[in-house]
Amino acid sequence: MRIVLVGPPGAGKGTQAAFLAKNLSIPHISTGDLFRANISQGTELGKQAKAFMDAGDLVPDEVTIGMAKDRMEQPDAVNGFLLDGFPRNVSQAEALDVMLQAEGMKLDAVLDLEVEEDEVVKRIAGRRICRNDSSHVFHVTYAPAKTAGVCDTCGGELYQRGDDSEATVRNRLEVYHTQTEPIIDYYKAQGLLVTIPALGEVADVTKRAMDALKK
Ligand code: ADP
């Protein structure tokens, strides 16, 4: 299956993507994670992305589309993938369509995780992520680690992403409304959009998404 996850920052895309990818046996491809890995390894691509990410702005398409394409062409992605954070504007969505068409492939579904803005701000402000594996996500109130600052899964150090500060979150939401939301209509027009209410328990949201994909 080839699936795209959309939704505002803090909707739980990363958390849901990890579960869904495991259930469906397809790789979870997160452009945000790819950028963060490049930044921590000090690559040229990481250097290009950093200032945009710190400000909560989109990294330019020239950088992002090439990186996403390289990742989708890896051998583990031949039978499908779950995209998280890509595409993030209409020109990226168009580039993805062109890429898939060239291979005679198409998307199976686009899942839109729907959450109100107040909730998103609360989720992001308390979010803590493991340095070893960004799919190990905690929240100081909603999903606290057993020992503060230590990952329950692997013992790694938990940290707050630099772009999860309140000022940057406001800009990320603004960028989401102006640049990313238009892809919802783009995919609706293609008959691919499925809206998933993303409030409530993590496992319930995963179940809603899995049920929607079975249809
Ligand atoms: P979230 O969904 O919580 O905002 P991500 O980890 O997906 O977090 O993205 C973090 C940042 O990485 C974005 O604010 C942006 O700067 C950059 N980024 C990720 N994916 C893309 C993309 N497809 N196009 C441009 N920038 C991106």
GROMACS .gro file of C-alpha atoms and ligand atoms in nm:
model
  242
    1MET     CA    1   0.000   0.000   0.000
    2ARG     CA    2   0.106   0.358  -0.066
    3ILE     CA    3  -0.038   0.592   0.190
    4VAL     CA    4   0.003   0.960   0.277
    5LEU     CA    5  -0.069   1.092   0.626
    6VAL     CA    6  -0.165   1.458   0.659
    7GLY     CA    7  -0.270   1.666   0.956
    8PRO     CA    8  -0.146   1.967   1.151
    9PRO     CA    9   0.174   1.951   1.354
   10GLY     CA   10   0.087   1.769   1.676
   11ALA     CA   11  -0.199   1.568   1.522
   12GLY     CA   12  -0.011   1.250   1.605
   13LYS     CA   13   0.114   1.168   1.256
   14GLY     CA   14   0.446   1.030   1.381
   15THR     CA   15   0.284   0.820   1.654
   16GLN     CA   16   0.016   0.680   1.423
   17ALA     CA   17   0.260   0.629   1.137
   18ALA     CA   18   0.479   0.406   1.354
   19PHE     CA   19   0.183   0.179   1.442
   20LEU     CA   20   0.030   0.177   1.094
   21ALA     CA   21   0.360   0.104   0.920
   22LYS     CA   22   0.418  -0.189   1.157
   23ASN     CA   23   0.065  -0.326   1.104
   24LEU     CA   24   0.093  -0.295   0.726
   25SER     CA   25   0.460  -0.405   0.702
   26ILE     CA   26   0.563  -0.100   0.503
   27PRO     CA   27   0.835   0.155   0.586
   28HIS     CA   28   0.743   0.476   0.766
   29ILE     CA   29   0.897   0.763   0.572
   30SER     CA   30   0.902   1.090   0.764
   31THR     CA   31   1.067   1.386   0.592
   32GLY     CA   32   1.093   1.561   0.931
   33ASP     CA   33   1.287   1.261   1.070
   34LEU     CA   34   1.506   1.250   0.759
   35PHE     CA   35   1.590   1.620   0.803
   36ARG     CA   36   1.661   1.573   1.175
   37ALA     CA   37   1.891   1.278   1.100
   38ASN     CA   38   2.078   1.489   0.844
   39ILE     CA   39   2.112   1.773   1.092
   40SER     CA   40   2.249   1.550   1.367
   41GLN     CA   41   2.496   1.393   1.120
   42GLY     CA   42   2.604   1.740   1.004
   43THR     CA   43   2.540   1.672   0.632
   44GLU     CA   44   2.517   1.942   0.365
   45LEU     CA   45   2.144   1.872   0.332
   46GLY     CA   46   2.105   1.911   0.708
   47LYS     CA   47   2.281   2.247   0.692
   48GLN     CA   48   2.044   2.361   0.419
   49ALA     CA   49   1.736   2.253   0.615
   50LYS     CA   50   1.820   2.368   0.966
   51ALA     CA   51   1.733   2.739   0.958
   52PHE     CA   52   1.397   2.671   0.791
   53MET     CA   53   1.308   2.405   1.045
   54ASP     CA   54   1.413   2.617   1.343
   55ALA     CA   55   1.181   2.893   1.219
   56GLY     CA   56   0.896   2.648   1.155
   57ASP     CA   57   0.903   2.723   0.782
   58LEU     CA   58   0.900   2.467   0.504
   59VAL     CA   59   1.237   2.355   0.371
   60PRO     CA   60   1.250   2.455   0.000
   61ASP     CA   61   1.101   2.205  -0.246
   62GLU     CA   62   1.431   2.161  -0.437
   63VAL     CA   63   1.586   2.008  -0.125
   64THR     CA   64   1.280   1.824   0.004
   65ILE     CA   65   1.151   1.655  -0.311
   66GLY     CA   66   1.490   1.506  -0.403
   67MET     CA   67   1.539   1.372  -0.051
   68ALA     CA   68   1.190   1.218  -0.041
   69LYS     CA   69   1.237   1.062  -0.385
   70ASP     CA   70   1.573   0.905  -0.285
   71ARG     CA   71   1.412   0.752   0.020
   72MET     CA   72   1.110   0.616  -0.174
   73GLU     CA   73   1.347   0.451  -0.419
   74GLN     CA   74   1.516   0.241  -0.147
   75PRO     CA   75   1.458  -0.135  -0.183
   76ASP     CA   76   1.240  -0.160   0.133
   77ALA     CA   77   0.985   0.075  -0.028
   78VAL     CA   78   0.918  -0.114  -0.352
   79ASN     CA   79   0.595  -0.267  -0.224
   80GLY     CA   80   0.465   0.041  -0.052
   81PHE     CA   81   0.530   0.310   0.206
   82LEU     CA   82   0.362   0.537   0.452
   83LEU     CA   83   0.453   0.901   0.396
   84ASP     CA   84   0.447   1.127   0.702
   85GLY     CA   85   0.507   1.499   0.647
   86PHE     CA   86   0.539   1.472   0.270
   87PRO     CA   87   0.383   1.614   0.058
   88ARG     CA   88   0.340   1.936   0.250
   89ASN     CA   89   0.228   2.171  -0.027
   90VAL     CA   90   0.056   2.136  -0.365
   91SER     CA   91   0.376   2.143  -0.569
   92GLN     CA   92   0.517   1.853  -0.363
   93ALA     CA   93   0.189   1.663  -0.416
   94GLU     CA   94   0.218   1.720  -0.790
   95ALA     CA   95   0.582   1.607  -0.788
   96LEU     CA   96   0.480   1.291  -0.601
   97ASP     CA   97   0.211   1.215  -0.861
   98VAL     CA   98   0.465   1.256  -1.141
   99MET     CA   99   0.713   1.029  -0.959
  100LEU     CA  100   0.452   0.758  -0.904
  101GLN     CA  101   0.308   0.780  -1.256
  102ALA     CA  102   0.657   0.732  -1.402
  103GLU     CA  103   0.668   0.396  -1.222
  104GLY     CA  104   0.308   0.305  -1.309
  105MET     CA  105   0.210   0.337  -0.944
  106LYS     CA  106  -0.049   0.537  -0.754
  107LEU     CA  107  -0.150   0.625  -0.400
  108ASP     CA  108  -0.408   0.404  -0.229
  109ALA     CA  109  -0.527   0.653   0.030
  110VAL     CA  110  -0.459   0.983   0.202
  111LEU     CA  111  -0.545   0.985   0.571
  112ASP     CA  112  -0.620   1.326   0.718
  113LEU     CA  113  -0.581   1.327   1.097
  114GLU     CA  114  -0.824   1.586   1.227
  115VAL     CA  115  -0.767   1.765   1.560
  116GLU     CA  116  -0.864   2.109   1.688
  117GLU     CA  117  -0.599   2.376   1.717
  118ASP     CA  118  -0.613   2.412   2.100
  119GLU     CA  119  -0.545   2.043   2.141
  120VAL     CA  120  -0.257   2.056   1.896
  121VAL     CA  121  -0.085   2.333   2.091
  122LYS     CA  122  -0.119   2.136   2.417
  123ARG     CA  123   0.016   1.822   2.256
  124ILE     CA  124   0.319   1.990   2.105
  125ALA     CA  125   0.413   2.191   2.414
  126GLY     CA  126   0.439   1.870   2.623
  127ARG     CA  127   0.590   1.645   2.358
  128ARG     CA  128   0.922   1.473   2.437
  129ILE     CA  129   1.114   1.259   2.190
  130CYS     CA  130   1.382   0.994   2.232
  131ARG     CA  131   1.728   1.082   2.099
  132ASN     CA  132   1.777   0.723   1.979
  133ASP     CA  133   1.452   0.679   1.790
  134SER     CA  134   1.204   0.955   1.709
  135SER     CA  135   0.916   0.705   1.694
  136HIS     CA  136   0.951   0.678   2.075
  137VAL     CA  137   0.732   0.976   2.160
  138PHE     CA  138   0.612   1.078   2.509
  139HIS     CA  139   0.410   1.364   2.656
  140VAL     CA  140   0.473   1.515   2.998
  141THR     CA  141   0.102   1.486   3.090
  142TYR     CA  142  -0.072   1.260   2.837
  143ALA     CA  143   0.193   0.989   2.802
  144PRO     CA  144   0.462   1.043   3.066
  145ALA     CA  145   0.774   0.826   3.072
  146LYS     CA  146   0.806   0.608   3.384
  147THR     CA  147   1.125   0.797   3.475
  148ALA     CA  148   1.118   1.162   3.367
  149GLY     CA  149   1.358   1.227   3.081
  150VAL     CA  150   1.427   0.858   3.007
  151CYS     CA  151   1.273   0.657   2.723
  152ASP     CA  152   1.064   0.360   2.849
  153THR     CA  153   1.139   0.161   2.534
  154CYS     CA  154   1.517   0.190   2.502
  155GLY     CA  155   1.652   0.401   2.791
  156GLY     CA  156   1.747   0.687   2.555
  157GLU     CA  157   1.745   1.050   2.662
  158LEU     CA  158   1.418   1.236   2.602
  159TYR     CA  159   1.434   1.589   2.465
  160GLN     CA  160   1.207   1.863   2.338
  161ARG     CA  161   1.245   1.945   1.969
  162GLY     CA  162   1.375   2.298   1.916
  163ASP     CA  163   1.082   2.374   1.686
  164ASP     CA  164   0.830   2.267   1.953
  165SER     CA  165   0.867   2.602   2.134
  166GLU     CA  166   0.548   2.806   2.154
  167ALA     CA  167   0.655   3.082   1.912
  168THR     CA  168   0.765   2.835   1.646
  169VAL     CA  169   0.452   2.624   1.688
  170ARG     CA  170   0.237   2.926   1.599
  171ASN     CA  171   0.428   2.971   1.277
  172ARG     CA  172   0.410   2.598   1.198
  173LEU     CA  173   0.030   2.611   1.235
  174GLU     CA  174   0.013   2.916   1.010
  175VAL     CA  175   0.231   2.740   0.751
  176TYR     CA  176   0.005   2.434   0.778
  177HIS     CA  177  -0.310   2.640   0.709
  178THR     CA  178  -0.169   2.836   0.418
  179GLN     CA  179   0.054   2.578   0.248
  180THR     CA  180  -0.042   2.226   0.354
  181GLU     CA  181  -0.422   2.243   0.388
  182PRO     CA  182  -0.468   2.301   0.012
  183ILE     CA  183  -0.343   1.944  -0.049
  184ILE     CA  184  -0.654   1.818   0.131
  185ASP     CA  185  -0.873   1.951  -0.153
  186TYR     CA  186  -0.619   1.826  -0.406
  187TYR     CA  187  -0.654   1.469  -0.276
  188LYS     CA  188  -1.030   1.503  -0.219
  189ALA     CA  189  -1.064   1.580  -0.590
  190GLN     CA  190  -0.874   1.255  -0.663
  191GLY     CA  191  -1.114   1.060  -0.439
  192LEU     CA  192  -0.829   0.955  -0.208
  193LEU     CA  193  -0.907   1.152   0.107
  194VAL     CA  194  -1.023   0.980   0.426
  195THR     CA  195  -1.077   1.196   0.734
  196ILE     CA  196  -0.984   1.032   1.064
  197PRO     CA  197  -1.092   1.200   1.391
  198ALA     CA  198  -0.765   1.199   1.585
  199LEU     CA  199  -0.889   1.276   1.938
  200GLY     CA  200  -0.887   1.011   2.210
  201GLU     CA  201  -0.663   0.712   2.282
  202VAL     CA  202  -0.375   0.643   2.047
  203ALA     CA  203  -0.492   0.284   1.993
  204ASP     CA  204  -0.846   0.399   1.905
  205VAL     CA  205  -0.713   0.637   1.642
  206THR     CA  206  -0.497   0.358   1.495
  207LYS     CA  207  -0.805   0.134   1.479
  208ARG     CA  208  -1.008   0.403   1.301
  209ALA     CA  209  -0.728   0.442   1.048
  210MET     CA  210  -0.688   0.066   0.994
  211ASP     CA  211  -1.066   0.025   0.953
  212ALA     CA  212  -1.070   0.304   0.696
  213LEU     CA  213  -0.787   0.142   0.500
  214LYS     CA  214  -0.967  -0.194   0.486
  215LYS     CA  215  -1.257  -0.031   0.300
  216ADP     P1  216   0.539   1.829   1.250
  216ADP     O1  217   0.448   1.752   1.160
  216ADP     O2  218   0.516   1.801   1.394
  216ADP     O3  219   0.541   1.975   1.218
  216ADP     P2  220   0.779   1.720   1.116
  216ADP     O4  221   0.883   1.644   1.188
  216ADP     O5  222   0.698   1.650   1.014
  216ADP     O6  223   0.688   1.785   1.230
  216ADP     O7  224   0.846   1.846   1.044
  216ADP     C1  225   0.933   1.936   1.111
  216ADP     C2  226   0.986   2.042   1.014
  216ADP     O8  227   1.060   1.978   0.908
  216ADP     C3  228   0.882   2.125   0.940
  216ADP     O9  229   0.837   2.233   1.019
  216ADP     C4  230   0.962   2.170   0.817
  216ADP    O10  231   1.052   2.273   0.849
  216ADP     C5  232   1.045   2.048   0.784
  216ADP     N1  233   0.976   1.959   0.688
  216ADP     C6  234   0.933   1.831   0.709
  216ADP     N2  235   0.875   1.780   0.599
  216ADP     C7  236   0.879   1.878   0.505
  216ADP     C8  237   0.833   1.889   0.370
  216ADP     N3  238   0.769   1.789   0.311
  216ADP     N4  239   0.855   2.006   0.303
  216ADP     C9  240   0.920   2.107   0.362
  216ADP     N5  241   0.963   2.104   0.487
  216ADP    C10  242   0.944   1.992   0.560
   0.00000   0.00000   0.00000
